[in-house]
Amino acid sequence: MQAGYWIRSKPIYGGLQWQHKAQAHVIIASGEGGRAVLRLLQQQLPPQAIKVLYLPEAQADHSHALRHMLQDVLGLDLASALSRHDTAAALWLALDEVLTASRMGTRIYAAGDEAFLWQVAAQAALHGVLNADIMREQAASLARAVYCVHCKTISHHVNTNIATCSGCQRQLLVRDHFSRRLGAYMGLMIDAEEPGNVPDILEIYP
Amino acid sequence: MSALANKLMITEPDIQTPANTSDQRSQNAGLKVIVQTIREVAEGIREFTLVSADGSALPAFSGGSHIVVSMPSGTRIYRNAYSLLSPPQQRDHYRIAVRLQENSRGGSRFMHQEVKVGMALEVAWPLNLFALSRLARKQVLVAGGIGITPFMSQVQELLRQAQASQSAVLQTAGSKITPPDFELHYAYRSQDHAAYVPELQALLGDRLKCYDQSQGVTLDIRQLLAEQPLGTHVYTCGPEGMVQALLQSADELGWPPAHVHHEEFLAPPVGSPFTIKLASSQQEVQVGADQSMLEALEQAGVDAPYLCRGGACGRCELEVLSTDGTLEHHDHYLSAEEKRAGRKIMPCVSRARCDVIELNF
Ligand code: FES
């Protein structure tokens, strides 16, 4: 684990807050990110149109709470305010459609694990949206996507300091160096010098 | 954050920011050019074609660039920034246009009255503080009056991008490269005041929209900004009122600052005379009523830094040690807090209402 020094590429995420100067609001969330969206919806609502795109995960499905909040509490028309998707592919397709029809002044918010946040950024970039234009919240899990510099496979949901590469099975040390293009942290083989000499594996990205 | 700081904060890789313009000296050393032709392009606007004095190719530049022209007039040298109008890839000449400023301190009057065909001038290397974003999906250019000038080279660059990608698409069918769509909105007082309309019409066709105020055709900036697709960048240059209206509309509509670019030509305003004291040399420099602090320093032989000479880039910033009066900030670079604090000044456009101001230089 690397501590006590600062690596520039490690992104920092704030919480979600409404941008009140806007023409519309598009919120994209997955899994635990749904909770961040619920917190956002509790803040004083902006007057412009709001659309939530949500991808539930097996361990974290806040669909019911979102539906309740948007429809019963806030009185919004669910058909336009919430679109729930069962697969990531369906979510990206829907996002593409929404962004194609959007105008400048549409504020974009994203909540989910880190890899998800950067997938949103990559999708939005196809529409000319800059990283700085998106409000992000890293929800709950600090799990990392890890890019194996040896076989170039990305392993998802890594909670530990050392992880087995899902591509080549090497033991990778998870570094703080983050690639915005890949949305993943660099992973380097840890026992290259002395095969089999692997330090204790600890859960440090719960 | 000041609005103009935003303009300079854009982080696209190809933008030359003042901080990494290492070649300050060679830029100040300048290029020797000869005035080849002079023509009137609108009421009070004169266009100059410049060729290099030794016949060599001039430095290439990117759309939106300007040059600083040195104008020796009597005992003093004026230096004004003018946008380059010629196509960026054309290296055998530069074109600039100069509007005669009503209460000109000399710069534009010099260009209009003293510059003749065949005359030699010195200009600085092209510098771009108004570059096009390469990440835009659509580019909206908004010009008011003489503010058309930086767009002349930008539209050339955009047209070239469009043509290049068109031939690329023809070669590889189904290719995903689509150049940004663009349009130029050009507002002016009347036909007589509008430079380059026929030239632009021929180049741009439907991409050019003209607003002739004398015919009652006005540009609704807010409406224009409200209907732009996601990923649009807007660029504006023109009278201060128009620029401010655009910045305000963009902000109210929720445009992220990095999508809004503007350039203002600030001429150093006149004021009352005062004295600059330089801390390092204890030298005293008199600033005339119609002279900028930077010009006064230069006239006194002080090698003060500068790039844009228009209060935009921040290169000329100097530290104020003391003054017996008040600072008159005219730049777009310092934040409101910095201006209030009174510790810094941009001598290219700002001045002081005082007897003496001491600078840490
Ligand atoms: S020279 Fe650019 S701000 Fe003064």
Short mmCIF file of N, CA and C in Angstrom, two decimals, chain B residues 35-162:
data_model
loop_
_atom_site.label_atom_id
_atom_site.label_comp_id
_atom_site.label_asym_id
_atom_site.label_seq_id
_atom_site.Cartn_x
_atom_site.Cartn_y
_atom_site.Cartn_z
N VAL B 35 5.08 46.65 -45.85
CA VAL B 35 3.67 46.83 -46.18
C VAL B 35 3.52 46.72 -47.70
N GLN B 36 2.77 45.71 -48.14
CA GLN B 36 2.66 45.48 -49.58
C GLN B 36 1.46 46.22 -50.16
N THR B 37 0.30 46.09 -49.48
CA THR B 37 -0.87 46.82 -49.96
C THR B 37 -1.65 47.35 -48.77
N ILE B 38 -2.40 48.41 -49.03
CA ILE B 38 -3.30 48.97 -48.02
C ILE B 38 -4.64 49.18 -48.71
N ARG B 39 -5.71 48.74 -48.12
CA ARG B 39 -7.02 49.04 -48.71
C ARG B 39 -8.06 49.26 -47.62
N GLU B 40 -9.08 50.01 -48.01
CA GLU B 40 -10.17 50.32 -47.09
C GLU B 40 -11.17 49.17 -47.19
N VAL B 41 -11.49 48.48 -46.07
CA VAL B 41 -12.42 47.35 -46.17
C VAL B 41 -13.79 47.69 -45.57
N ALA B 42 -13.88 48.79 -44.85
CA ALA B 42 -15.16 49.29 -44.33
C ALA B 42 -14.88 50.68 -43.81
N GLU B 43 -15.95 51.35 -43.41
CA GLU B 43 -15.76 52.73 -42.95
C GLU B 43 -14.81 52.74 -41.75
N GLY B 44 -13.70 53.42 -41.92
CA GLY B 44 -12.74 53.53 -40.82
C GLY B 44 -11.92 52.29 -40.56
N ILE B 45 -12.03 51.27 -41.43
CA ILE B 45 -11.23 50.06 -41.22
C ILE B 45 -10.31 49.86 -42.42
N ARG B 46 -9.05 49.79 -42.14
CA ARG B 46 -8.06 49.66 -43.20
C ARG B 46 -7.35 48.33 -43.06
N GLU B 47 -7.14 47.69 -44.19
CA GLU B 47 -6.46 46.40 -44.18
C GLU B 47 -5.05 46.54 -44.74
N PHE B 48 -4.11 45.88 -44.07
CA PHE B 48 -2.70 45.94 -44.47
C PHE B 48 -2.23 44.53 -44.81
N THR B 49 -1.58 44.40 -45.95
CA THR B 49 -0.95 43.12 -46.29
C THR B 49 0.54 43.29 -46.07
N LEU B 50 1.10 42.36 -45.30
CA LEU B 50 2.51 42.45 -44.92
C LEU B 50 3.26 41.25 -45.49
N VAL B 51 4.42 41.52 -46.05
CA VAL B 51 5.26 40.42 -46.53
C VAL B 51 6.60 40.52 -45.81
N SER B 52 7.32 39.41 -45.75
CA SER B 52 8.56 39.48 -44.99
C SER B 52 9.60 40.26 -45.78
N ALA B 53 10.41 41.01 -45.04
CA ALA B 53 11.35 41.95 -45.68
C ALA B 53 12.40 41.22 -46.51
N ASP B 54 12.79 40.02 -46.07
CA ASP B 54 13.83 39.32 -46.82
C ASP B 54 13.27 38.21 -47.72
N GLY B 55 11.96 38.22 -47.90
CA GLY B 55 11.36 37.26 -48.82
C GLY B 55 11.21 35.85 -48.28
N SER B 56 11.64 35.61 -47.04
CA SER B 56 11.50 34.26 -46.49
C SER B 56 10.07 34.03 -46.01
N ALA B 57 9.76 32.75 -45.77
CA ALA B 57 8.40 32.43 -45.33
C ALA B 57 8.17 32.96 -43.92
N LEU B 58 6.97 33.46 -43.67
CA LEU B 58 6.63 33.95 -42.33
C LEU B 58 6.25 32.76 -41.46
N PRO B 59 6.34 32.90 -40.14
CA PRO B 59 5.98 31.78 -39.26
C PRO B 59 4.52 31.37 -39.45
N ALA B 60 4.27 30.07 -39.40
CA ALA B 60 2.89 29.57 -39.48
C ALA B 60 2.18 29.90 -38.17
N PHE B 61 0.87 29.88 -38.19
CA PHE B 61 0.12 30.20 -36.96
C PHE B 61 -1.18 29.42 -36.97
N SER B 62 -1.91 29.45 -35.88
CA SER B 62 -3.19 28.75 -35.82
C SER B 62 -4.32 29.78 -35.81
N GLY B 63 -5.50 29.33 -36.17
CA GLY B 63 -6.66 30.23 -36.28
C GLY B 63 -6.92 30.96 -34.97
N GLY B 64 -7.08 32.29 -35.05
CA GLY B 64 -7.33 33.08 -33.84
C GLY B 64 -6.10 33.81 -33.34
N SER B 65 -4.95 33.59 -34.01
CA SER B 65 -3.70 34.22 -33.57
C SER B 65 -3.67 35.71 -33.86
N HIS B 66 -2.81 36.38 -33.13
CA HIS B 66 -2.58 37.80 -33.40
C HIS B 66 -1.09 38.09 -33.46
N ILE B 67 -0.76 39.26 -33.99
CA ILE B 67 0.62 39.73 -33.90
C ILE B 67 0.60 41.08 -33.21
N VAL B 68 1.72 41.45 -32.61
CA VAL B 68 1.86 42.79 -32.03
C VAL B 68 2.73 43.59 -33.00
N VAL B 69 2.19 44.72 -33.45
CA VAL B 69 2.90 45.57 -34.40
C VAL B 69 3.57 46.72 -33.64
N SER B 70 4.85 46.91 -33.89
CA SER B 70 5.57 48.03 -33.27
C SER B 70 5.47 49.25 -34.17
N MET B 71 5.08 50.37 -33.60
CA MET B 71 4.89 51.58 -34.39
C MET B 71 5.72 52.71 -33.81
N PRO B 72 6.87 52.97 -34.41
CA PRO B 72 7.70 54.06 -33.91
C PRO B 72 7.13 55.39 -34.35
N SER B 73 6.75 56.20 -33.39
CA SER B 73 6.14 57.48 -33.72
C SER B 73 6.83 58.55 -32.88
N GLY B 74 7.63 59.33 -33.51
CA GLY B 74 8.40 60.33 -32.77
C GLY B 74 9.34 59.65 -31.80
N THR B 75 9.26 60.04 -30.54
CA THR B 75 10.18 59.48 -29.56
C THR B 75 9.64 58.20 -28.93
N ARG B 76 8.41 57.85 -29.24
CA ARG B 76 7.86 56.68 -28.56
C ARG B 76 7.48 55.57 -29.53
N ILE B 77 7.34 54.39 -28.97
CA ILE B 77 6.93 53.24 -29.78
C ILE B 77 5.60 52.74 -29.25
N TYR B 78 4.60 52.71 -30.12
CA TYR B 78 3.34 52.07 -29.75
C TYR B 78 3.42 50.62 -30.16
N ARG B 79 2.82 49.76 -29.37
CA ARG B 79 2.72 48.36 -29.79
C ARG B 79 1.28 47.93 -29.61
N ASN B 80 0.64 47.59 -30.70
CA ASN B 80 -0.76 47.14 -30.62
C ASN B 80 -0.88 45.73 -31.17
N ALA B 81 -1.83 44.98 -30.60
CA ALA B 81 -2.08 43.62 -31.06
C ALA B 81 -3.18 43.63 -32.12
N TYR B 82 -2.95 42.94 -33.23
CA TYR B 82 -3.97 42.81 -34.27
C TYR B 82 -4.10 41.34 -34.68
N SER B 83 -5.33 40.90 -34.84
CA SER B 83 -5.56 39.52 -35.28
C SER B 83 -5.08 39.33 -36.70
N LEU B 84 -4.59 38.13 -36.97
CA LEU B 84 -4.20 37.80 -38.34
C LEU B 84 -5.42 37.34 -39.12
N LEU B 85 -5.60 37.90 -40.31
CA LEU B 85 -6.79 37.59 -41.11
C LEU B 85 -6.50 36.57 -42.19
N SER B 86 -5.24 36.40 -42.52
CA SER B 86 -4.90 35.55 -43.65
C SER B 86 -5.06 34.08 -43.27
N PRO B 87 -5.22 33.21 -44.26
CA PRO B 87 -5.36 31.78 -43.95
C PRO B 87 -4.10 31.29 -43.23
N PRO B 88 -4.27 30.52 -42.16
CA PRO B 88 -3.12 30.13 -41.33
C PRO B 88 -2.00 29.42 -42.08
N GLN B 89 -2.37 28.67 -43.12
CA GLN B 89 -1.31 27.91 -43.78
C GLN B 89 -0.56 28.76 -44.81
N GLN B 90 -1.07 29.95 -45.07
CA GLN B 90 -0.44 30.81 -46.07
C GLN B 90 0.73 31.56 -45.43
N ARG B 91 1.94 31.30 -45.93
CA ARG B 91 3.09 31.85 -45.22
C ARG B 91 3.83 32.91 -46.02
N ASP B 92 3.25 33.33 -47.16
CA ASP B 92 3.94 34.37 -47.93
C ASP B 92 3.49 35.77 -47.54
N HIS B 93 2.40 35.86 -46.79
CA HIS B 93 1.99 37.19 -46.32
C HIS B 93 1.13 37.07 -45.06
N TYR B 94 1.01 38.17 -44.36
CA TYR B 94 0.04 38.30 -43.26
C TYR B 94 -0.90 39.43 -43.63
N ARG B 95 -2.15 39.29 -43.20
CA ARG B 95 -3.07 40.42 -43.35
C ARG B 95 -3.61 40.80 -41.98
N ILE B 96 -3.71 42.11 -41.72
CA ILE B 96 -4.34 42.59 -40.49
C ILE B 96 -5.31 43.70 -40.87
N ALA B 97 -6.27 43.98 -40.01
CA ALA B 97 -7.18 45.10 -40.25
C ALA B 97 -7.18 45.98 -39.02
N VAL B 98 -7.17 47.27 -39.24
CA VAL B 98 -7.09 48.22 -38.13
C VAL B 98 -8.23 49.21 -38.24
N ARG B 99 -8.98 49.33 -37.16
CA ARG B 99 -10.03 50.33 -37.15
C ARG B 99 -9.49 51.59 -36.50
N LEU B 100 -9.78 52.74 -37.13
CA LEU B 100 -9.35 54.00 -36.55
C LEU B 100 -10.19 54.26 -35.31
N GLN B 101 -9.53 54.21 -34.15
CA GLN B 101 -10.22 54.43 -32.88
C GLN B 101 -10.47 55.92 -32.72
N GLU B 102 -11.69 56.29 -32.32
CA GLU B 102 -12.01 57.72 -32.26
C GLU B 102 -11.04 58.50 -31.38
N ASN B 103 -10.90 58.03 -30.12
CA ASN B 103 -9.91 58.73 -29.31
C ASN B 103 -8.67 57.87 -29.16
N SER B 104 -8.07 57.63 -30.30
CA SER B 104 -6.87 56.80 -30.33
C SER B 104 -5.72 57.51 -29.64
N ARG B 105 -4.93 56.74 -28.90
CA ARG B 105 -3.76 57.32 -28.27
C ARG B 105 -2.61 57.36 -29.26
N GLY B 106 -2.84 56.86 -30.44
CA GLY B 106 -1.75 56.94 -31.41
C GLY B 106 -1.63 55.71 -32.27
N GLY B 107 -1.83 54.54 -31.69
CA GLY B 107 -1.63 53.29 -32.42
C GLY B 107 -2.40 53.24 -33.71
N SER B 108 -3.72 53.30 -33.62
CA SER B 108 -4.52 53.14 -34.84
C SER B 108 -4.38 54.36 -35.74
N ARG B 109 -4.14 55.52 -35.13
CA ARG B 109 -3.95 56.72 -35.95
C ARG B 109 -2.66 56.58 -36.75
N PHE B 110 -1.65 56.03 -36.10
CA PHE B 110 -0.38 55.81 -36.78
C PHE B 110 -0.58 54.89 -37.98
N MET B 111 -1.29 53.79 -37.75
CA MET B 111 -1.50 52.83 -38.83
C MET B 111 -2.27 53.48 -39.98
N HIS B 112 -3.23 54.33 -39.65
CA HIS B 112 -4.06 54.93 -40.70
C HIS B 112 -3.38 56.08 -41.41
N GLN B 113 -2.61 56.88 -40.66
CA GLN B 113 -2.10 58.10 -41.27
C GLN B 113 -0.64 58.04 -41.68
N GLU B 114 0.14 57.25 -40.98
CA GLU B 114 1.58 57.30 -41.28
C GLU B 114 2.11 56.11 -42.05
N VAL B 115 1.38 55.00 -41.98
CA VAL B 115 1.89 53.80 -42.66
C VAL B 115 1.53 53.87 -44.14
N LYS B 116 2.56 53.71 -44.99
CA LYS B 116 2.37 53.77 -46.43
C LYS B 116 2.89 52.47 -47.06
N VAL B 117 2.42 52.21 -48.27
CA VAL B 117 2.91 51.03 -48.99
C VAL B 117 4.42 51.10 -49.14
N GLY B 118 5.09 49.98 -48.90
CA GLY B 118 6.55 49.94 -49.04
C GLY B 118 7.27 50.18 -47.73
N MET B 119 6.53 50.60 -46.70
CA MET B 119 7.16 50.91 -45.43
C MET B 119 7.54 49.63 -44.68
N ALA B 120 8.65 49.70 -43.94
CA ALA B 120 9.09 48.56 -43.14
C ALA B 120 8.50 48.67 -41.74
N LEU B 121 8.04 47.54 -41.20
CA LEU B 121 7.50 47.51 -39.84
C LEU B 121 8.08 46.31 -39.12
N GLU B 122 8.04 46.37 -37.80
CA GLU B 122 8.46 45.21 -37.04
C GLU B 122 7.23 44.63 -36.34
N VAL B 123 7.06 43.32 -36.46
CA VAL B 123 5.93 42.67 -35.78
C VAL B 123 6.47 41.51 -34.95
N ALA B 124 5.76 41.19 -33.88
CA ALA B 124 6.18 40.05 -33.05
C ALA B 124 5.67 38.76 -33.66
N TRP B 125 6.23 37.65 -33.25
CA TRP B 125 5.77 36.35 -33.72
C TRP B 125 4.30 36.16 -33.37
N PRO B 126 3.56 35.44 -34.22
CA PRO B 126 2.14 35.21 -33.93
C PRO B 126 1.96 34.48 -32.59
N LEU B 127 0.91 34.85 -31.91
CA LEU B 127 0.62 34.27 -30.62
C LEU B 127 -0.88 33.99 -30.60
N ASN B 128 -1.28 32.86 -30.04
CA ASN B 128 -2.71 32.56 -30.03
C ASN B 128 -3.27 32.50 -28.62
N LEU B 129 -4.09 33.46 -28.29
CA LEU B 129 -4.79 33.45 -27.00
C LEU B 129 -6.28 33.18 -27.24
N PHE B 130 -6.61 32.76 -28.45
CA PHE B 130 -8.02 32.61 -28.84
C PHE B 130 -8.12 31.41 -29.78
N ALA B 131 -7.57 30.28 -29.32
CA ALA B 131 -7.51 29.11 -30.19
C ALA B 131 -8.82 28.34 -30.13
N LEU B 132 -9.10 27.62 -31.20
CA LEU B 132 -10.30 26.78 -31.25
C LEU B 132 -10.09 25.53 -30.40
N SER B 133 -11.12 25.11 -29.70
CA SER B 133 -11.05 23.86 -28.94
C SER B 133 -11.08 22.70 -29.92
N ARG B 134 -10.25 21.71 -29.64
CA ARG B 134 -10.24 20.56 -30.54
C ARG B 134 -11.21 19.48 -30.08
N LEU B 135 -11.86 19.72 -28.97
CA LEU B 135 -12.78 18.71 -28.45
C LEU B 135 -14.24 19.07 -28.72
N ALA B 136 -14.46 20.19 -29.40
CA ALA B 136 -15.82 20.66 -29.61
C ALA B 136 -16.55 19.80 -30.63
N ARG B 137 -17.86 19.63 -30.44
CA ARG B 137 -18.70 18.97 -31.42
C ARG B 137 -19.29 20.00 -32.37
N LYS B 138 -19.39 21.23 -31.89
CA LYS B 138 -19.89 22.30 -32.73
C LYS B 138 -19.23 23.59 -32.29
N GLN B 139 -18.90 24.46 -33.25
CA GLN B 139 -18.26 25.73 -32.93
C GLN B 139 -19.20 26.85 -33.36
N VAL B 140 -19.52 27.72 -32.42
CA VAL B 140 -20.36 28.88 -32.74
C VAL B 140 -19.51 30.13 -32.54
N LEU B 141 -19.32 30.87 -33.62
CA LEU B 141 -18.48 32.07 -33.57
C LEU B 141 -19.40 33.29 -33.62
N VAL B 142 -19.19 34.22 -32.71
CA VAL B 142 -20.06 35.40 -32.64
C VAL B 142 -19.21 36.66 -32.71
N ALA B 143 -19.35 37.41 -33.81
CA ALA B 143 -18.54 38.60 -34.02
C ALA B 143 -19.39 39.84 -33.99
N GLY B 144 -18.86 40.91 -33.43
CA GLY B 144 -19.52 42.21 -33.48
C GLY B 144 -18.56 43.22 -34.09
N GLY B 145 -18.95 43.84 -35.23
CA GLY B 145 -18.13 44.88 -35.86
C GLY B 145 -16.73 44.42 -36.17
N ILE B 146 -15.74 45.21 -35.73
CA ILE B 146 -14.34 44.90 -36.01
C ILE B 146 -13.93 43.59 -35.33
N GLY B 147 -14.73 43.12 -34.40
CA GLY B 147 -14.49 41.83 -33.74
C GLY B 147 -14.53 40.66 -34.71
N ILE B 148 -14.78 40.91 -35.97
CA ILE B 148 -14.75 39.85 -36.98
C ILE B 148 -13.32 39.35 -37.19
N THR B 149 -12.33 40.18 -36.87
CA THR B 149 -10.96 39.88 -37.31
C THR B 149 -10.40 38.52 -36.85
N PRO B 150 -10.50 38.13 -35.58
CA PRO B 150 -9.89 36.83 -35.23
C PRO B 150 -10.59 35.65 -35.89
N PHE B 151 -11.84 35.86 -36.31
CA PHE B 151 -12.60 34.75 -36.90
C PHE B 151 -12.20 34.51 -38.35
N MET B 152 -11.56 35.51 -38.98
CA MET B 152 -11.17 35.34 -40.38
C MET B 152 -10.23 34.14 -40.53
N SER B 153 -9.28 34.00 -39.61
CA SER B 153 -8.36 32.85 -39.71
C SER B 153 -8.99 31.60 -39.11
N GLN B 154 -9.84 31.78 -38.13
CA GLN B 154 -10.50 30.60 -37.54
C GLN B 154 -11.40 29.90 -38.56
N VAL B 155 -12.16 30.67 -39.33
CA VAL B 155 -13.05 29.99 -40.30
C VAL B 155 -12.23 29.25 -41.36
N GLN B 156 -11.08 29.80 -41.69
CA GLN B 156 -10.21 29.10 -42.65
C GLN B 156 -9.77 27.76 -42.07
N GLU B 157 -9.42 27.79 -40.79
CA GLU B 157 -8.98 26.54 -40.15
C GLU B 157 -10.14 25.54 -40.09
N LEU B 158 -11.33 26.03 -39.75
CA LEU B 158 -12.49 25.14 -39.66
C LEU B 158 -12.87 24.57 -41.03
N LEU B 159 -12.78 25.41 -42.05
CA LEU B 159 -13.10 24.92 -43.40
C LEU B 159 -12.11 23.85 -43.83
N ARG B 160 -10.85 24.07 -43.47
CA ARG B 160 -9.83 23.10 -43.86
C ARG B 160 -10.07 21.77 -43.14
N GLN B 161 -10.43 21.84 -41.87
CA GLN B 161 -10.77 20.62 -41.13
C GLN B 161 -11.91 19.89 -41.81
N ALA B 162 -12.92 20.65 -42.20
CA ALA B 162 -14.10 20.04 -42.82
C ALA B 162 -13.72 19.36 -44.12
#
